[in-house]
PDB file of C-alpha atoms in Angstrom:
ATOM      1  CA  MET A   1       0.000   0.000   0.000  1.00 35.00           C
ATOM      2  CA  THR A   2       2.873   2.370   0.678  1.00 32.00           C
ATOM      3  CA  ARG A   3       3.967   2.213  -2.944  1.00 36.00           C
ATOM      4  CA  PHE A   4       0.524   3.272  -4.163  1.00 33.00           C
ATOM      5  CA  ARG A   5       0.318   6.133  -1.679  1.00 32.00           C
ATOM      6  CA  ARG A   6       3.580   7.586  -2.932  1.00 32.00           C
ATOM      7  CA  THR A   7       2.225   7.432  -6.465  1.00 31.00           C
ATOM      8  CA  PHE A   8      -1.094   9.168  -5.851  1.00 35.00           C
ATOM      9  CA  VAL A   9      -0.036  12.091  -3.634  1.00 33.00           C
ATOM     10  CA  PRO A  10       1.480  14.171  -6.473  1.00 36.00           C
ATOM     11  CA  LEU A  11      -1.380  13.210  -8.793  1.00 37.00           C
ATOM     12  CA  ALA A  12      -3.887  14.624  -6.329  1.00 39.00           C
ATOM     13  CA  GLY A  13      -1.932  17.865  -6.281  1.00 40.00           C
ATOM     14  CA  ILE A  14      -2.093  18.047 -10.076  1.00 36.00           C
ATOM     15  CA  VAL A  15      -5.859  17.521  -9.858  1.00 41.00           C
ATOM     16  CA  ALA A  16      -6.291  20.511  -7.598  1.00 42.00           C
ATOM     17  CA  VAL A  17      -4.097  22.798  -9.696  1.00 39.00           C
ATOM     18  CA  SER A  18      -6.047  21.829 -12.810  1.00 44.00           C
ATOM     19  CA  ILE A  19      -9.260  22.611 -10.960  1.00 44.00           C
ATOM     20  CA  GLY A  20      -8.039  26.093 -10.166  1.00 45.00           C
ATOM     21  CA  LEU A  21      -7.195  26.760 -13.803  1.00 40.00           C
ATOM     22  CA  THR A  22     -10.504  25.344 -14.999  1.00 42.00           C
ATOM     23  CA  ALA A  23     -12.543  27.422 -12.599  1.00 41.00           C
ATOM     24  CA  CYS A  24     -10.778  30.703 -13.241  1.00 40.00           C
ATOM     25  CA  GLY A  25      -9.325  30.603 -16.719  1.00 40.00           C
ATOM     26  CA  GLY A  26     -10.960  32.491 -19.539  1.00 35.00           C
ATOM     27  CA  THR A  27     -12.015  30.693 -22.691  1.00 32.00           C
ATOM     28  CA  THR A  28     -10.588  31.146 -26.135  1.00 32.00           C
ATOM     29  CA  GLN A  29     -13.449  29.537 -28.016  1.00 31.00           C
ATOM     30  CA  ASP A  30     -17.078  29.391 -26.953  1.00 33.00           C
ATOM     31  CA  SER A  31     -19.962  27.247 -28.061  1.00 30.00           C
ATOM     32  CA  ALA A  32     -23.413  26.495 -26.708  1.00 30.00           C
ATOM     33  CA  SER A  33     -24.510  23.202 -25.190  1.00 34.00           C
ATOM     34  CA  ASN A  34     -28.036  22.242 -24.195  1.00 34.00           C
ATOM     35  CA  SER A  35     -27.291  18.928 -22.499  1.00 35.00           C
ATOM     36  CA  GLY A  36     -28.717  18.658 -19.019  1.00 35.00           C
ATOM     37  CA  GLY A  37     -30.766  21.831 -19.290  1.00 37.00           C
ATOM     38  CA  GLY A  38     -29.776  25.410 -20.005  1.00 39.00           C
ATOM     39  CA  ASP A  39     -27.087  26.913 -22.215  1.00 45.00           C
ATOM     40  CA  ARG A  40     -23.535  26.463 -20.993  1.00 48.00           C
ATOM     41  CA  ALA A  41     -20.350  27.911 -22.418  1.00 46.00           C
ATOM     42  CA  THR A  42     -17.689  25.425 -23.403  1.00 51.00           C
ATOM     43  CA  GLY A  43     -14.220  26.038 -24.754  1.00 55.00           C
ATOM     44  CA  THR A  44     -10.520  25.937 -24.056  1.00 66.00           C
ATOM     45  CA  ALA A  45      -9.292  27.335 -20.741  1.00 67.00           C
ATOM     46  CA  ASN A  46      -6.522  29.919 -20.731  1.00 78.00           C
ATOM     47  CA  PRO A  47      -3.716  28.494 -18.540  1.00 76.00           C
ATOM     48  CA  ASP A  48      -2.243  31.980 -18.051  1.00 82.00           C
ATOM     49  CA  ALA A  49      -5.427  33.500 -16.621  1.00 82.00           C
ATOM     50  CA  PRO A  50      -5.075  34.732 -13.019  1.00 84.00           C
ATOM     51  CA  ILE A  51      -6.691  32.672 -10.279  1.00 85.00           C
ATOM     52  CA  GLN A  52      -9.520  34.440  -8.506  1.00 85.00           C
ATOM     53  CA  ASP A  53      -8.765  35.517  -4.940  1.00 87.00           C
ATOM     54  CA  GLY A  54     -10.618  33.517  -2.314  1.00 92.00           C
ATOM     55  CA  LEU A  55     -11.781  30.857  -4.767  1.00 95.00           C
ATOM     56  CA  GLN A  56     -14.115  28.466  -2.923  1.00 97.00           C
ATOM     57  CA  VAL A  57     -13.160  24.907  -3.837  1.00 97.00           C
ATOM     58  CA  ALA A  58     -15.150  21.973  -2.458  1.00 98.00           C
ATOM     59  CA  PHE A  59     -14.137  18.315  -2.545  1.00 98.00           C
ATOM     60  CA  LEU A  60     -16.736  15.549  -2.406  1.00 97.00           C
ATOM     61  CA  PRO A  61     -15.082  12.090  -2.378  1.00 95.00           C
ATOM     62  CA  LYS A  62     -16.969   8.812  -2.557  1.00 93.00           C
ATOM     63  CA  GLN A  63     -16.937   8.619   1.222  1.00 92.00           C
ATOM     64  CA  LEU A  64     -15.110  10.190   4.132  1.00 94.00           C
ATOM     65  CA  ASN A  65     -12.443   8.441   6.217  1.00 92.00           C
ATOM     66  CA  ASN A  66     -11.338   6.288   3.297  1.00 89.00           C
ATOM     67  CA  PRO A  67      -7.507   6.082   3.260  1.00 91.00           C
ATOM     68  CA  TYR A  68      -7.362   6.291  -0.540  1.00 87.00           C
ATOM     69  CA  SER A  69      -9.696   9.296  -0.691  1.00 90.00           C
ATOM     70  CA  ASP A  70      -7.822  10.974   2.165  1.00 93.00           C
ATOM     71  CA  ILE A  71      -4.680  10.994   0.015  1.00 92.00           C
ATOM     72  CA  GLU A  72      -6.519  12.483  -2.964  1.00 91.00           C
ATOM     73  CA  VAL A  73      -8.273  15.287  -1.102  1.00 95.00           C
ATOM     74  CA  GLY A  74      -5.166  15.946   0.992  1.00 95.00           C
ATOM     75  CA  GLY A  75      -3.278  16.808  -2.180  1.00 94.00           C
ATOM     76  CA  GLY A  76      -6.192  18.992  -3.225  1.00 94.00           C
ATOM     77  CA  LYS A  77      -6.071  20.916   0.049  1.00 96.00           C
ATOM     78  CA  THR A  78      -2.353  21.533  -0.390  1.00 96.00           C
ATOM     79  CA  ALA A  79      -2.910  23.023  -3.839  1.00 93.00           C
ATOM     80  CA  VAL A  80      -5.892  25.154  -2.774  1.00 95.00           C
ATOM     81  CA  ASP A  81      -3.866  26.529   0.135  1.00 95.00           C
ATOM     82  CA  GLU A  82      -1.016  27.363  -2.246  1.00 93.00           C
ATOM     83  CA  PHE A  83      -3.159  29.613  -4.456  1.00 92.00           C
ATOM     84  CA  GLY A  84      -4.978  31.187  -1.514  1.00 94.00           C
ATOM     85  CA  GLY A  85      -8.372  29.578  -2.023  1.00 96.00           C
ATOM     86  CA  GLU A  86     -10.920  28.355   0.502  1.00 97.00           C
ATOM     87  CA  TYR A  87     -10.871  24.564   0.822  1.00 97.00           C
ATOM     88  CA  LYS A  88     -13.956  22.624   1.879  1.00 98.00           C
ATOM     89  CA  LEU A  89     -14.344  18.872   2.370  1.00 98.00           C
ATOM     90  CA  VAL A  90     -17.747  17.207   2.656  1.00 98.00           C
ATOM     91  CA  GLY A  91     -19.034  13.732   1.977  1.00 96.00           C
ATOM     92  CA  PRO A  92     -21.065  10.730   3.092  1.00 95.00           C
ATOM     93  CA  ASN A  93     -19.948   7.914   5.353  1.00 92.00           C
ATOM     94  CA  ASP A  94     -21.301   5.337   2.913  1.00 89.00           C
ATOM     95  CA  ALA A  95     -20.655   5.046  -0.811  1.00 86.00           C
ATOM     96  CA  SER A  96     -24.197   4.372  -2.005  1.00 88.00           C
ATOM     97  CA  ALA A  97     -25.405   5.651  -5.371  1.00 84.00           C
ATOM     98  CA  SER A  98     -27.396   8.648  -4.122  1.00 90.00           C
ATOM     99  CA  SER A  99     -25.483   9.458  -0.928  1.00 93.00           C
ATOM    100  CA  GLN A 100     -23.702  12.454  -2.496  1.00 96.00           C
ATOM    101  CA  VAL A 101     -26.786  14.258  -3.814  1.00 97.00           C
ATOM    102  CA  SER A 102     -27.678  16.158  -0.632  1.00 97.00           C
ATOM    103  CA  TYR A 103     -24.079  17.373  -0.311  1.00 97.00           C
ATOM    104  CA  ILE A 104     -24.081  18.700  -3.876  1.00 98.00           C
ATOM    105  CA  ASN A 105     -27.311  20.585  -3.188  1.00 97.00           C
ATOM    106  CA  THR A 106     -25.834  22.130  -0.043  1.00 98.00           C
ATOM    107  CA  LEU A 107     -22.680  23.203  -1.897  1.00 98.00           C
ATOM    108  CA  ILE A 108     -24.861  24.908  -4.514  1.00 98.00           C
ATOM    109  CA  GLN A 109     -26.711  26.819  -1.795  1.00 98.00           C
ATOM    110  CA  GLN A 110     -23.382  27.873  -0.278  1.00 97.00           C
ATOM    111  CA  GLY A 111     -22.253  29.332  -3.601  1.00 97.00           C
ATOM    112  CA  GLN A 112     -19.067  27.319  -4.022  1.00 98.00           C
ATOM    113  CA  ASN A 113     -17.019  28.201  -7.112  1.00 97.00           C
ATOM    114  CA  VAL A 114     -15.873  24.651  -7.836  1.00 97.00           C
ATOM    115  CA  ILE A 115     -17.205  21.223  -6.901  1.00 98.00           C
ATOM    116  CA  ASN A 116     -14.754  18.339  -7.268  1.00 98.00           C
ATOM    117  CA  ILE A 117     -16.450  14.976  -6.997  1.00 97.00           C
ATOM    118  CA  ALA A 118     -15.502  11.308  -7.227  1.00 95.00           C
ATOM    119  CA  ALA A 119     -18.900  10.018  -8.292  1.00 94.00           C
ATOM    120  CA  ASN A 120     -20.350   6.952  -6.598  1.00 93.00           C
ATOM    121  CA  ASP A 121     -22.766   6.563  -9.502  1.00 93.00           C
ATOM    122  CA  PRO A 122     -22.283   8.147 -12.952  1.00 92.00           C
ATOM    123  CA  ASN A 123     -25.960   9.068 -13.350  1.00 94.00           C
ATOM    124  CA  ALA A 124     -27.473   9.488  -9.878  1.00 95.00           C
ATOM    125  CA  VAL A 125     -25.505  12.695  -9.266  1.00 96.00           C
ATOM    126  CA  CYS A 126     -26.203  14.248 -12.678  1.00 97.00           C
ATOM    127  CA  PRO A 127     -29.376  16.265 -11.974  1.00 97.00           C
ATOM    128  CA  SER A 128     -27.736  17.991  -9.008  1.00 97.00           C
ATOM    129  CA  LEU A 129     -24.438  18.510 -10.828  1.00 98.00           C
ATOM    130  CA  ASN A 130     -26.243  20.155 -13.724  1.00 98.00           C
ATOM    131  CA  GLN A 131     -28.029  22.437 -11.263  1.00 98.00           C
ATOM    132  CA  ALA A 132     -24.580  23.412 -10.014  1.00 98.00           C
ATOM    133  CA  ARG A 133     -23.387  24.134 -13.545  1.00 97.00           C
ATOM    134  CA  ASP A 134     -26.505  26.206 -14.212  1.00 97.00           C
ATOM    135  CA  ALA A 135     -25.470  28.244 -11.159  1.00 97.00           C
ATOM    136  CA  ASP A 136     -22.040  28.890 -12.783  1.00 96.00           C
ATOM    137  CA  ILE A 137     -20.261  26.404 -10.524  1.00 97.00           C
ATOM    138  CA  LYS A 138     -17.503  24.456 -12.262  1.00 96.00           C
ATOM    139  CA  VAL A 139     -17.861  20.692 -11.840  1.00 97.00           C
ATOM    140  CA  VAL A 140     -14.716  18.569 -11.970  1.00 97.00           C
ATOM    141  CA  THR A 141     -14.796  14.809 -11.523  1.00 96.00           C
ATOM    142  CA  PHE A 142     -11.771  12.859 -10.342  1.00 94.00           C
ATOM    143  CA  ASP A 143     -11.012   9.189  -9.749  1.00 90.00           C
ATOM    144  CA  SER A 144     -14.552   8.044 -10.687  1.00 90.00           C
ATOM    145  CA  ASP A 145     -16.304   9.932 -13.485  1.00 93.00           C
ATOM    146  CA  ALA A 146     -19.892  11.081 -13.826  1.00 95.00           C
ATOM    147  CA  ALA A 147     -21.714  11.125 -17.151  1.00 95.00           C
ATOM    148  CA  GLU A 148     -19.982  13.499 -19.571  1.00 95.00           C
ATOM    149  CA  ASP A 149     -22.969  15.812 -19.934  1.00 96.00           C
ATOM    150  CA  CYS A 150     -23.023  16.751 -16.245  1.00 96.00           C
ATOM    151  CA  ARG A 151     -19.424  17.786 -15.576  1.00 96.00           C
ATOM    152  CA  ASP A 152     -16.903  20.191 -17.091  1.00 95.00           C
ATOM    153  CA  LEU A 153     -13.716  18.178 -16.709  1.00 94.00           C
ATOM    154  CA  PHE A 154     -12.575  14.708 -15.647  1.00 93.00           C
ATOM    155  CA  ILE A 155      -9.120  14.145 -14.131  1.00 91.00           C
ATOM    156  CA  ASN A 156      -8.028  10.514 -14.347  1.00 86.00           C
ATOM    157  CA  GLN A 157      -5.245   9.384 -12.040  1.00 82.00           C
ATOM    158  CA  ALA A 158      -4.328   6.425 -14.265  1.00 86.00           C
ATOM    159  CA  THR A 159      -5.409   4.832 -17.532  1.00 90.00           C
ATOM    160  CA  THR A 160      -8.142   2.223 -17.357  1.00 90.00           C
ATOM    161  CA  GLN A 161      -6.104  -0.156 -19.494  1.00 95.00           C
ATOM    162  CA  GLY A 162      -3.038   0.255 -17.310  1.00 94.00           C
ATOM    163  CA  VAL A 163      -4.904  -0.440 -14.073  1.00 93.00           C
ATOM    164  CA  GLY A 164      -6.679  -3.495 -15.499  1.00 94.00           C
ATOM    165  CA  GLU A 165      -3.469  -4.965 -16.892  1.00 96.00           C
ATOM    166  CA  THR A 166      -1.679  -4.390 -13.593  1.00 95.00           C
ATOM    167  CA  LEU A 167      -4.509  -6.069 -11.671  1.00 94.00           C
ATOM    168  CA  ALA A 168      -4.156  -9.164 -13.842  1.00 96.00           C
ATOM    169  CA  LYS A 169      -0.364  -9.229 -13.582  1.00 96.00           C
ATOM    170  CA  MET A 170      -0.198  -8.693  -9.814  1.00 96.00           C
ATOM    171  CA  THR A 171      -2.966 -11.214  -9.172  1.00 95.00           C
ATOM    172  CA  SER A 172      -1.130 -13.828 -11.209  1.00 96.00           C
ATOM    173  CA  GLU A 173       2.075 -13.154  -9.302  1.00 96.00           C
ATOM    174  CA  GLN A 174       0.299 -13.455  -5.951  1.00 95.00           C
ATOM    175  CA  ILE A 175      -1.222 -16.884  -6.697  1.00 96.00           C
ATOM    176  CA  GLY A 176       1.632 -18.354  -8.706  1.00 96.00           C
ATOM    177  CA  GLY A 177      -0.146 -18.163 -12.061  1.00 96.00           C
ATOM    178  CA  ALA A 178      -2.966 -20.579 -11.210  1.00 96.00           C
ATOM    179  CA  GLY A 179      -6.088 -20.628  -9.068  1.00 96.00           C
ATOM    180  CA  LYS A 180      -9.565 -19.225  -8.569  1.00 96.00           C
ATOM    181  CA  ILE A 181     -10.042 -15.512  -7.887  1.00 95.00           C
ATOM    182  CA  ALA A 182     -12.933 -13.172  -7.084  1.00 95.00           C
ATOM    183  CA  VAL A 183     -13.262  -9.394  -7.355  1.00 93.00           C
ATOM    184  CA  LEU A 184     -14.700  -7.392  -4.452  1.00 90.00           C
ATOM    185  CA  SER A 185     -15.497  -3.868  -5.641  1.00 84.00           C
ATOM    186  CA  ALA A 186     -16.172  -0.946  -3.295  1.00 77.00           C
ATOM    187  CA  THR A 187     -19.510  -0.066  -4.917  1.00 77.00           C
ATOM    188  CA  PRO A 188     -21.494  -1.729  -7.740  1.00 83.00           C
ATOM    189  CA  ASN A 189     -21.860   1.466  -9.800  1.00 80.00           C
ATOM    190  CA  ALA A 190     -18.372   3.002  -9.554  1.00 82.00           C
ATOM    191  CA  THR A 191     -17.448   3.862 -13.133  1.00 84.00           C
ATOM    192  CA  ASN A 192     -13.699   3.560 -12.648  1.00 85.00           C
ATOM    193  CA  GLN A 193     -13.759   0.223 -10.835  1.00 88.00           C
ATOM    194  CA  ASN A 194     -16.211  -1.340 -13.270  1.00 90.00           C
ATOM    195  CA  ALA A 195     -14.003  -0.262 -16.174  1.00 91.00           C
ATOM    196  CA  TRP A 196     -10.916  -1.730 -14.485  1.00 91.00           C
ATOM    197  CA  ILE A 197     -12.753  -5.019 -13.909  1.00 95.00           C
ATOM    198  CA  GLU A 198     -13.717  -5.240 -17.587  1.00 96.00           C
ATOM    199  CA  VAL A 199     -10.073  -4.886 -18.607  1.00 96.00           C
ATOM    200  CA  LEU A 200      -9.093  -7.487 -15.996  1.00 96.00           C
ATOM    201  CA  LYS A 201     -11.638  -9.924 -17.451  1.00 96.00           C
ATOM    202  CA  SER A 202     -10.348  -9.289 -20.961  1.00 96.00           C
ATOM    203  CA  GLU A 203      -6.754  -9.851 -19.889  1.00 96.00           C
ATOM    204  CA  LEU A 204      -7.583 -13.131 -18.154  1.00 96.00           C
ATOM    205  CA  ALA A 205      -9.584 -14.383 -21.133  1.00 96.00           C
ATOM    206  CA  SER A 206      -7.188 -13.385 -23.903  1.00 96.00           C
ATOM    207  CA  LYS A 207      -3.643 -13.944 -22.663  1.00 96.00           C
ATOM    208  CA  PRO A 208      -2.161 -17.450 -22.454  1.00 96.00           C
ATOM    209  CA  GLU A 209      -0.175 -16.682 -19.301  1.00 96.00           C
ATOM    210  CA  TYR A 210      -3.476 -16.384 -17.419  1.00 96.00           C
ATOM    211  CA  GLN A 211      -5.126 -19.546 -18.781  1.00 96.00           C
ATOM    212  CA  ASN A 212      -4.918 -21.287 -15.407  1.00 96.00           C
ATOM    213  CA  ILE A 213      -6.645 -18.459 -13.535  1.00 96.00           C
ATOM    214  CA  GLU A 214     -10.418 -18.709 -13.117  1.00 96.00           C
ATOM    215  CA  LEU A 215     -12.497 -15.652 -12.252  1.00 94.00           C
ATOM    216  CA  VAL A 216     -15.394 -17.013 -10.198  1.00 93.00           C
ATOM    217  CA  ALA A 217     -17.053 -13.728  -9.157  1.00 85.00           C
TER     218      ALA A 217
END
């Protein structure tokens, strides 16, 4: 676990810096989009635009007190502190599909400038996220994406293919290349984990070095 923690700390910092640029940068090309209700400007952010003083940046992980999420949002706090923003962390204690909705609604009422969310369900959070966007709040997903039409930007900490391939390789090494395995995912609707599992299944089914490994669940 230590090796993974060292990998993700700097990535979380990059997430937060990107959020600041997304929320504050001007656009060089605008177009209209009607997905999710209302017209929204889309375009390319200007990386040289100044960051607004006192930018209110909220983080909403899948659940609080999760060691993995703590690393991600900890890097975000470091970055927000560096550019003089106001950091806020909220979230549920369980990672159910709709557990984040009430927190999104509260953040809208508070007038946050940016909501960063690791979505427990790609669709359950969309109505509230689009309400946030209609209120000129930038929505950035990280770790686990929401549907594309209800967020402004997705920051991925690793490629889906890379994670799935590594899962297959490390599993094979752990069991000596043969045996029965099962996958226990954190939540049934997590977009990132489901995508990783699909790559894992493909690797096990298609590569001869995994022919003696049986995925039972």
